PDB file of C-alpha atoms in Angstrom:
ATOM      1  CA  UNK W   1      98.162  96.581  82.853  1.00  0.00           C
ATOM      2  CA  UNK W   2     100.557  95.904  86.205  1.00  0.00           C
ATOM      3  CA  UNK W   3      98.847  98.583  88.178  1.00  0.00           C
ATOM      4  CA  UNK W   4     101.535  99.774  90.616  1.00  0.00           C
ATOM      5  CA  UNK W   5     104.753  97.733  91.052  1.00  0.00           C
ATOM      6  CA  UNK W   6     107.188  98.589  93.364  1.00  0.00           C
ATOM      7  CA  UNK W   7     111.477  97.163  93.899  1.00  0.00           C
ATOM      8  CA  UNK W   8     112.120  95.301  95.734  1.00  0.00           C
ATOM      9  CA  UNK W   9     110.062  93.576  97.983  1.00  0.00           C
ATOM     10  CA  UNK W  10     112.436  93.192 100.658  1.00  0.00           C
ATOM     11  CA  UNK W  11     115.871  95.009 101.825  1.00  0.00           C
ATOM     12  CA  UNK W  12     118.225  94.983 104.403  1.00  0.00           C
ATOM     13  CA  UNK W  13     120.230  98.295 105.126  1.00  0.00           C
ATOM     14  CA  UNK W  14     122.716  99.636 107.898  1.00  0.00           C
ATOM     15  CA  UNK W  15     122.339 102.697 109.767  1.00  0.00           C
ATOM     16  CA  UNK W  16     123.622 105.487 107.321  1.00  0.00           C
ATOM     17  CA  UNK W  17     123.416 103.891 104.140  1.00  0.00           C
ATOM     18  CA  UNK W  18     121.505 105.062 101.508  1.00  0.00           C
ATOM     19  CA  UNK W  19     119.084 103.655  98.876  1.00  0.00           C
ATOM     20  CA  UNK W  20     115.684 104.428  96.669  1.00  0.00           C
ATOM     21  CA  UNK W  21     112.733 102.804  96.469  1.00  0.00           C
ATOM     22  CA  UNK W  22     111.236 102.265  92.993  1.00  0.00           C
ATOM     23  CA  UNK W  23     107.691 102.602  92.326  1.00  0.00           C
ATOM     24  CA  UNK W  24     105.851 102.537  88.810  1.00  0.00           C
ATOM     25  CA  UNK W  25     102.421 102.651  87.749  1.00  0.00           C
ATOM     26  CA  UNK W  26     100.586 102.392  84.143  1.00  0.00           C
ATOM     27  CA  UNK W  27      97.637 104.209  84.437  1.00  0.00           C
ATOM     28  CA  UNK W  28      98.552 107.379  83.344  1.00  0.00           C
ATOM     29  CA  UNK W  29      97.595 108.778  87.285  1.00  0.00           C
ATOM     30  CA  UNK W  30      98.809 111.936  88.050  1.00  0.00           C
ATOM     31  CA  UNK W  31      98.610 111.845  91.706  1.00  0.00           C
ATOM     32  CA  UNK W  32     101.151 109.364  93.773  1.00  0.00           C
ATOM     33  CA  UNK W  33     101.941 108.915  97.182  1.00  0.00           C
ATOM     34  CA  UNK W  34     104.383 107.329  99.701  1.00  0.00           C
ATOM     35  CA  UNK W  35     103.318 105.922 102.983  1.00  0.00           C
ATOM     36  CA  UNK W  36     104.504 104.030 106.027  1.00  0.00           C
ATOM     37  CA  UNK W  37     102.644 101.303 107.823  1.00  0.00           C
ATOM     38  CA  UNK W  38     103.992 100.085 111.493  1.00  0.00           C
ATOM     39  CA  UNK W  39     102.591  98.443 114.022  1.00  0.00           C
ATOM     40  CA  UNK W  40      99.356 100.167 115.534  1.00  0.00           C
ATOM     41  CA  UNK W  41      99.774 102.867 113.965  1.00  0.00           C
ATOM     42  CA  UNK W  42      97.905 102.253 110.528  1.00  0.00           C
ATOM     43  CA  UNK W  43      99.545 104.167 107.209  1.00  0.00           C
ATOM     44  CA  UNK W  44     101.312 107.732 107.476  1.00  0.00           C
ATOM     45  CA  UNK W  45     101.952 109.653 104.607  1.00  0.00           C
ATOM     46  CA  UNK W  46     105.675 110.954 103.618  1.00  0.00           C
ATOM     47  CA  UNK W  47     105.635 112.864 100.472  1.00  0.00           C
ATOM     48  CA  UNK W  48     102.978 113.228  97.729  1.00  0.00           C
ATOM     49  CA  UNK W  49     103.286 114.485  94.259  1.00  0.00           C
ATOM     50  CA  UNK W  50     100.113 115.852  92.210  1.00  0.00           C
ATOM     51  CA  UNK W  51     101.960 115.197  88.785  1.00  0.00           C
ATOM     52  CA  UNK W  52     105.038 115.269  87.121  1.00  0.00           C
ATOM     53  CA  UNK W  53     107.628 117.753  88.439  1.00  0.00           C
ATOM     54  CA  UNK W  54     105.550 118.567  91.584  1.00  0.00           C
ATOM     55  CA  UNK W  55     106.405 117.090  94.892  1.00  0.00           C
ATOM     56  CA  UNK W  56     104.765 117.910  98.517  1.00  0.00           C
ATOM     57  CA  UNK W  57     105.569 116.704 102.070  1.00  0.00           C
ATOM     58  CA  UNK W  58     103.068 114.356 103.944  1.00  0.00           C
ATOM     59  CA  UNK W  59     102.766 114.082 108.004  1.00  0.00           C
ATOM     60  CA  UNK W  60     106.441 112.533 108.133  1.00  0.00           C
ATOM     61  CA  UNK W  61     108.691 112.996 105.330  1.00  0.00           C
ATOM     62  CA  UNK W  62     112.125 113.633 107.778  1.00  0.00           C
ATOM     63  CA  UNK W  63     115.161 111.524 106.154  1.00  0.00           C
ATOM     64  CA  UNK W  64     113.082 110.859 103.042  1.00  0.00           C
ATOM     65  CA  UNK W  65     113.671 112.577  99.859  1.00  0.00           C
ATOM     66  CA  UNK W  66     111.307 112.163  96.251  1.00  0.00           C
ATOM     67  CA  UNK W  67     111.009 113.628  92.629  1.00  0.00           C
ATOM     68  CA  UNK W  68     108.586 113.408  90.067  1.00  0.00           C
ATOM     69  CA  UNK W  69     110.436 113.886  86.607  1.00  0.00           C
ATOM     70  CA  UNK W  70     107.704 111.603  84.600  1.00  0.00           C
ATOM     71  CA  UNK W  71     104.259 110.742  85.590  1.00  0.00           C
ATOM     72  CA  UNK W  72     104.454 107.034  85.537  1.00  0.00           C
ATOM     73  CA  UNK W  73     107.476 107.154  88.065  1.00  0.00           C
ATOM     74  CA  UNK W  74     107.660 108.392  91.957  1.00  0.00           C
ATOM     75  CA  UNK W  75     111.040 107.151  93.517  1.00  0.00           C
ATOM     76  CA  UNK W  76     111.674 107.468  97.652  1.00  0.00           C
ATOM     77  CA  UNK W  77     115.420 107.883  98.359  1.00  0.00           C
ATOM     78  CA  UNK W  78     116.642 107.106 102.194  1.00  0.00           C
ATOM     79  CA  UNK W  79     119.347 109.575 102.666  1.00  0.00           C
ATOM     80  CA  UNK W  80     120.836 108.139 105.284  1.00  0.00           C
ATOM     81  CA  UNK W  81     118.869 105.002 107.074  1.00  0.00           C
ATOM     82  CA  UNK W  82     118.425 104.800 110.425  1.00  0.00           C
ATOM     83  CA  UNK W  83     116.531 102.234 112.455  1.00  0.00           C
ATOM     84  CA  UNK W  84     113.927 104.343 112.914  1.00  0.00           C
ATOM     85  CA  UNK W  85     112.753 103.746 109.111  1.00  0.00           C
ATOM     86  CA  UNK W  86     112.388  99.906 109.322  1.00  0.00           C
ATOM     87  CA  UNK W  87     108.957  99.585 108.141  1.00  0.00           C
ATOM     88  CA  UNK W  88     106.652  98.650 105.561  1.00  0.00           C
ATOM     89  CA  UNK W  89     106.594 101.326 102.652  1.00  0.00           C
ATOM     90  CA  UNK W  90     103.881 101.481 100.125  1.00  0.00           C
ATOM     91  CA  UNK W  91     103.707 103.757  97.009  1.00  0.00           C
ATOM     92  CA  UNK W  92      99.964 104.300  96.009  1.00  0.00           C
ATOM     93  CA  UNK W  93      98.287 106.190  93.213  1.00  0.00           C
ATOM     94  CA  UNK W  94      94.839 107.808  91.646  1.00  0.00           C
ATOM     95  CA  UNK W  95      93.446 109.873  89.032  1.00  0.00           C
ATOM     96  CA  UNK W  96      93.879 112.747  91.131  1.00  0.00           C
ATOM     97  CA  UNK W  97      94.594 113.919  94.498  1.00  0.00           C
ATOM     98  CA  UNK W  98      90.474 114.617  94.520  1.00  0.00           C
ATOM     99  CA  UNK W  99      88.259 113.306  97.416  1.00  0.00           C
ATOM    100  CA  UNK W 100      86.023 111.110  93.965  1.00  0.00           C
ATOM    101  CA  UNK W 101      89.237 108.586  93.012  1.00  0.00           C
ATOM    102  CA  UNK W 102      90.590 105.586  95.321  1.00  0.00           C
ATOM    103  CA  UNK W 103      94.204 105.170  95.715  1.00  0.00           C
ATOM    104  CA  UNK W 104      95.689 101.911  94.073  1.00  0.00           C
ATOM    105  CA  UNK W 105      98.361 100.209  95.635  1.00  0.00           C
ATOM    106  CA  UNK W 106     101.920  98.869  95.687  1.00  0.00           C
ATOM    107  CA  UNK W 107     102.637  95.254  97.175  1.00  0.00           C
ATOM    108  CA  UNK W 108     104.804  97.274  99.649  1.00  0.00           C
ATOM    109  CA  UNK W 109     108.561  97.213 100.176  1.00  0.00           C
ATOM    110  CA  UNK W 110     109.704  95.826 103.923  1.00  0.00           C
ATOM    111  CA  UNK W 111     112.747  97.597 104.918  1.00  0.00           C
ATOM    112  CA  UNK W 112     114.692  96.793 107.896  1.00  0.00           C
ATOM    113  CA  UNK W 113     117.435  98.981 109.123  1.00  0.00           C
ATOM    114  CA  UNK W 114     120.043  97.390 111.214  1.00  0.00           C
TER     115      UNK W 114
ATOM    116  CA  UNK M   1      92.210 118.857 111.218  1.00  0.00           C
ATOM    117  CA  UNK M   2      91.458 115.482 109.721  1.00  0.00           C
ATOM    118  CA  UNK M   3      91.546 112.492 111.469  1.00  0.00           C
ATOM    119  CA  UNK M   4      90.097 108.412 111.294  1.00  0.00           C
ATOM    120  CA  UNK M   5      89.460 106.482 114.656  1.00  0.00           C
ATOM    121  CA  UNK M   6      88.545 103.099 114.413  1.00  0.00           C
ATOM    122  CA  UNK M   7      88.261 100.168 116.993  1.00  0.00           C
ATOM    123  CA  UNK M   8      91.201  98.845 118.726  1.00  0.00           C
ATOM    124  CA  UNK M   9      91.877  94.950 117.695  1.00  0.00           C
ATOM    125  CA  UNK M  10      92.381  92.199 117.112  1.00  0.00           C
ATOM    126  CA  UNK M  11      88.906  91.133 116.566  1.00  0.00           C
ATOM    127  CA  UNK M  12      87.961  87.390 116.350  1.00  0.00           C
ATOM    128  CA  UNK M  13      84.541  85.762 114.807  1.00  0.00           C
ATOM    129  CA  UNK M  14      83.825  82.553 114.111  1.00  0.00           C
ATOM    130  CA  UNK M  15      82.092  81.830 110.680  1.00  0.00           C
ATOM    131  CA  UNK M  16      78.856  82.796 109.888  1.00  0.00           C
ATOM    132  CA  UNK M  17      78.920  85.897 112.510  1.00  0.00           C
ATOM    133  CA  UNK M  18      78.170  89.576 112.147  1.00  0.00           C
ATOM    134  CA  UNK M  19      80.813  92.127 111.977  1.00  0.00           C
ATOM    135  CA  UNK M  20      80.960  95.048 112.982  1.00  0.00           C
ATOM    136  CA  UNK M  21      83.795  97.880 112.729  1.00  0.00           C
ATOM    137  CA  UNK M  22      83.390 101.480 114.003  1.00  0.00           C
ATOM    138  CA  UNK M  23      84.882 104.315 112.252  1.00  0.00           C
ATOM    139  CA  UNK M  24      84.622 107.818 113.449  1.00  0.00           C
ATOM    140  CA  UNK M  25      86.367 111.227 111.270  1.00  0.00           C
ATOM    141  CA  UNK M  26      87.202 114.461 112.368  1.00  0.00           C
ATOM    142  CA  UNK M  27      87.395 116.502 108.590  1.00  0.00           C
ATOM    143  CA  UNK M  28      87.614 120.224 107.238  1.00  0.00           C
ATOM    144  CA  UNK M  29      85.004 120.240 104.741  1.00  0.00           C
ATOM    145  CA  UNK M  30      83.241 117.647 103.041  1.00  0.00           C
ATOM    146  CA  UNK M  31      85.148 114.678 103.086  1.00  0.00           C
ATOM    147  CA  UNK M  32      84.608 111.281 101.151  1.00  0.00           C
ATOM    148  CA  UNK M  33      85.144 108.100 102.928  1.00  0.00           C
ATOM    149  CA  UNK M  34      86.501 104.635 102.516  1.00  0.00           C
ATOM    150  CA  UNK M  35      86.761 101.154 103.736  1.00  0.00           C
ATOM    151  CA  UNK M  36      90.229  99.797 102.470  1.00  0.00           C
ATOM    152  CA  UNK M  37      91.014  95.551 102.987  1.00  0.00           C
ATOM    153  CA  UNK M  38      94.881  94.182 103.342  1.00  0.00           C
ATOM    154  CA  UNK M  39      95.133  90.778 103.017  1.00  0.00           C
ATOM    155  CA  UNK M  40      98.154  89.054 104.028  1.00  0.00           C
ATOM    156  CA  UNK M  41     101.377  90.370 102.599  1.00  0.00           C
ATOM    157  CA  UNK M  42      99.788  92.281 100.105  1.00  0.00           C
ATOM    158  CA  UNK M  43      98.442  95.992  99.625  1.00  0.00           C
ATOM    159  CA  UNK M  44      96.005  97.538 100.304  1.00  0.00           C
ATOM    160  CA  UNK M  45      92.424  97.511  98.225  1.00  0.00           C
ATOM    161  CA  UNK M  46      89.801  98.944  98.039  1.00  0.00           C
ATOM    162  CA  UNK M  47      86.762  97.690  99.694  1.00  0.00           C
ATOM    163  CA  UNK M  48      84.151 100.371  99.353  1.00  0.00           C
ATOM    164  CA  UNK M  49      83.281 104.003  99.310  1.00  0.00           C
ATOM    165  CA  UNK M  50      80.531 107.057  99.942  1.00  0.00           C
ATOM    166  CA  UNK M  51      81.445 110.319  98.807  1.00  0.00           C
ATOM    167  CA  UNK M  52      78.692 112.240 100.405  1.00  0.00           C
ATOM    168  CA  UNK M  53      76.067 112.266 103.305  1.00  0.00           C
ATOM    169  CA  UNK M  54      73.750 109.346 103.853  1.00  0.00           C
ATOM    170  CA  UNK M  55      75.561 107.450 100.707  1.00  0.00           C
ATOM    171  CA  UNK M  56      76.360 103.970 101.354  1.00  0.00           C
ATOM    172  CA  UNK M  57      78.827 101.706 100.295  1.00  0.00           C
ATOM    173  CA  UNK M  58      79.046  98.528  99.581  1.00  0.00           C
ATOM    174  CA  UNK M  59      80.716  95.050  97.844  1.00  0.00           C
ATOM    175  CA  UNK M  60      81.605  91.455  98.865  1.00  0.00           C
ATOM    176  CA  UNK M  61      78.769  91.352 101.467  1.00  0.00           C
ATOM    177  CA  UNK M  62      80.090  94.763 103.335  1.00  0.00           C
ATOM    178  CA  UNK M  63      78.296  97.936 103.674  1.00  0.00           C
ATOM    179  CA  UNK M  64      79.186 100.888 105.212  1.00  0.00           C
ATOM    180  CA  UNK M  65      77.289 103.670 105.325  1.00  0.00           C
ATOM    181  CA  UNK M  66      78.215 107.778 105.474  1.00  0.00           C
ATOM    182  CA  UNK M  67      76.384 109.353 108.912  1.00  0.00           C
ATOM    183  CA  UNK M  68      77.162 112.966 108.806  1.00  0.00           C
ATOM    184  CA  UNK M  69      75.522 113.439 111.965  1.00  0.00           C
ATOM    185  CA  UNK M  70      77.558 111.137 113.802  1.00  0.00           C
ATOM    186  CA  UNK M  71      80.251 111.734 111.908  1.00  0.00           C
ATOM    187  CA  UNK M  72      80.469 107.898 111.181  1.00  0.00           C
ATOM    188  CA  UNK M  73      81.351 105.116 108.607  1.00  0.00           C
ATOM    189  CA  UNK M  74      81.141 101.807 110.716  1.00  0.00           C
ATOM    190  CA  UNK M  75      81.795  98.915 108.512  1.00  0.00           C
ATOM    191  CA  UNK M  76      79.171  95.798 108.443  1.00  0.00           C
ATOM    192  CA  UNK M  77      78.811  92.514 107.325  1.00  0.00           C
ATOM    193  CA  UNK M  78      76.319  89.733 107.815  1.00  0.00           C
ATOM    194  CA  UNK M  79      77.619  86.647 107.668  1.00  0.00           C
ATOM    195  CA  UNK M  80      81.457  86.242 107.837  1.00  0.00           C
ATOM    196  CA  UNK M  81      83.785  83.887 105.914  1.00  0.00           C
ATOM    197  CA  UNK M  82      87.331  82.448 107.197  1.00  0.00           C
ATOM    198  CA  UNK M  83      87.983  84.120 103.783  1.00  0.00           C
ATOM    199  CA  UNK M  84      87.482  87.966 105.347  1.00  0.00           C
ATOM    200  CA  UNK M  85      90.360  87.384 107.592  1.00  0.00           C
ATOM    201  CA  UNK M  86      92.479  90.899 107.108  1.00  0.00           C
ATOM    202  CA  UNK M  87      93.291  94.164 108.429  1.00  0.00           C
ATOM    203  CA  UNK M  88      90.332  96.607 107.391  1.00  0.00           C
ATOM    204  CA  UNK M  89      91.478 100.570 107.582  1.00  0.00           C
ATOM    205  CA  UNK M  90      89.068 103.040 107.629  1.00  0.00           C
ATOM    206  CA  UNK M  91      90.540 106.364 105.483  1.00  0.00           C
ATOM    207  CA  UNK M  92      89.253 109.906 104.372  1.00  0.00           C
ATOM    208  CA  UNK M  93      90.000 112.214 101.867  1.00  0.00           C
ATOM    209  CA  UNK M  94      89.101 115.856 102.665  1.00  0.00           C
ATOM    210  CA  UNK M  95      88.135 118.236  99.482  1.00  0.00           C
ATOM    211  CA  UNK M  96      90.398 120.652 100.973  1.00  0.00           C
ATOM    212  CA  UNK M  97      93.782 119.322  99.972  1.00  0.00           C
ATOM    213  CA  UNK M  98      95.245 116.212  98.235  1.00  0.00           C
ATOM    214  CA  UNK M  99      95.881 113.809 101.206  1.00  0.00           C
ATOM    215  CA  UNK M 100      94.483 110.699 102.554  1.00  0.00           C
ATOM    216  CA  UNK M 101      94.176 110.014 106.208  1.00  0.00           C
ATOM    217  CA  UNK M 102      93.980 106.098 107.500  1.00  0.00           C
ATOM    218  CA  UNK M 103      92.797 105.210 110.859  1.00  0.00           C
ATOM    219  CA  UNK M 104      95.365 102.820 112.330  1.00  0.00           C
ATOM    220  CA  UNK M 105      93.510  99.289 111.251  1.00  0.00           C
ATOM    221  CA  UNK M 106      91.859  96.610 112.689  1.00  0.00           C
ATOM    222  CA  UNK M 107      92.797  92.887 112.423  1.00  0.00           C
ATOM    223  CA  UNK M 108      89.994  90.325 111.731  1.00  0.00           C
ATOM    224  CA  UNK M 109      90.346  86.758 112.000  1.00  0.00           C
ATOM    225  CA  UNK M 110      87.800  84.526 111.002  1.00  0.00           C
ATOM    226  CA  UNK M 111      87.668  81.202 112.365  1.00  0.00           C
ATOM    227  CA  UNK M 112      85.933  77.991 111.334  1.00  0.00           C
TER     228      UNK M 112
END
């Protein structure tokens, strides 16, 4: 059981190029989640999906793109980086998207945008 | 709307001291309430949780506990260990919709 895994661990981009972040998890959850962490100001959400073929935005999901086309996958595509999106991304999942489940975590993906 | 404040940091304790973290929420409904831990260069874990009034949490020495009235969920501990040296985030999840809301995190560091 891996949990939640998440490629890669580290990546360099230039402004306008694109990529996707992979994140897994084995647990059969149907609720995942992308977030953000910078400095001082703790983790914000970008885009949440509540199972398989159903996606919502979070507080910042501008230049970020996902789908959910199986439950055990929840990719985050950059469209076209910008320096503004060097941070630290995490993908997270639970049971559900219900107040009784903690979220699980990624070991994070630290992207820096030149 | 739903919110998490907790204290400003960096905090710094030597060994053997007692913590302290406030956490205050601002949430629609009846929200359940969490202490996560982030050690360095990893994710974030779970550290405890209440999911109603009065409830308290606790594990590894922590407790938190749920004050409705104050609409609190400080985080406490004892006796510290250099080994509690992390960033603790304080987070809520309202049974209104499917999102989590973190507070911004504070940075312990224990030191011998």
């Amino acid at each position: 059981n891996a949990g939640v895994t998440q490629t890669p661990k580290f990546q360099v981009l230039k402004t306008g190029q694109s990529m996707t972040l992979q994140c897994a998890q084995d647990m059969n959850h149907e609720y995942m989640s992308w977030y953000r962490q910078d400095p001082g100001m703790g983790l914000r959400l970008i885009h949440y999906s509540v199972g398989a073929g159903i996606t919502d935005q979070g507080e910042v999901p501008n230049g970020y793109n996902v789908s959910r086309s199986t439950t055990e996958d929840f990719p985050l595509r950059l469209l076209s980086a910008a320096p503004s999106q060097t941070s630290v991304y995490f993908c997270a999942s639970s049971m559900d998207g219900s107040s009784s489940y903690e979220q699980y975590f990624g070991p994070g993906t630290r992207l820096t945008v030149t | 709307g739903n919110s998490v404040t907790q204290m400003e940091g960096p905090v710094t304790l030597s060994e053997e001291a007692f913590l302290t973290i406030n956490c205050t929420y601002t949430a629609t409904g009846y929200p359940s309430l969490f202490w996560y831990v982030q050690y360095p260069g990893e994710g974030l874990q779970l550290l405890l949780k209440a999911t109603k009034a009065d409830d308290k949490g606790s594990n590894k020495g922590f407790e938190a506990t749920y004050r409705k009235e104050t609409t609190s969920f400080h985080l406490e501990k004892g006796s510290v260990q250099v080994s509690d040296s992390a960033v603790y985030f304080c987070a809520l999840t309202a049974n209104t919709g499917n999102q989590f809301y973190f507070g911004t995190g504070t940075s312990l560091t224990v030191i011998p």
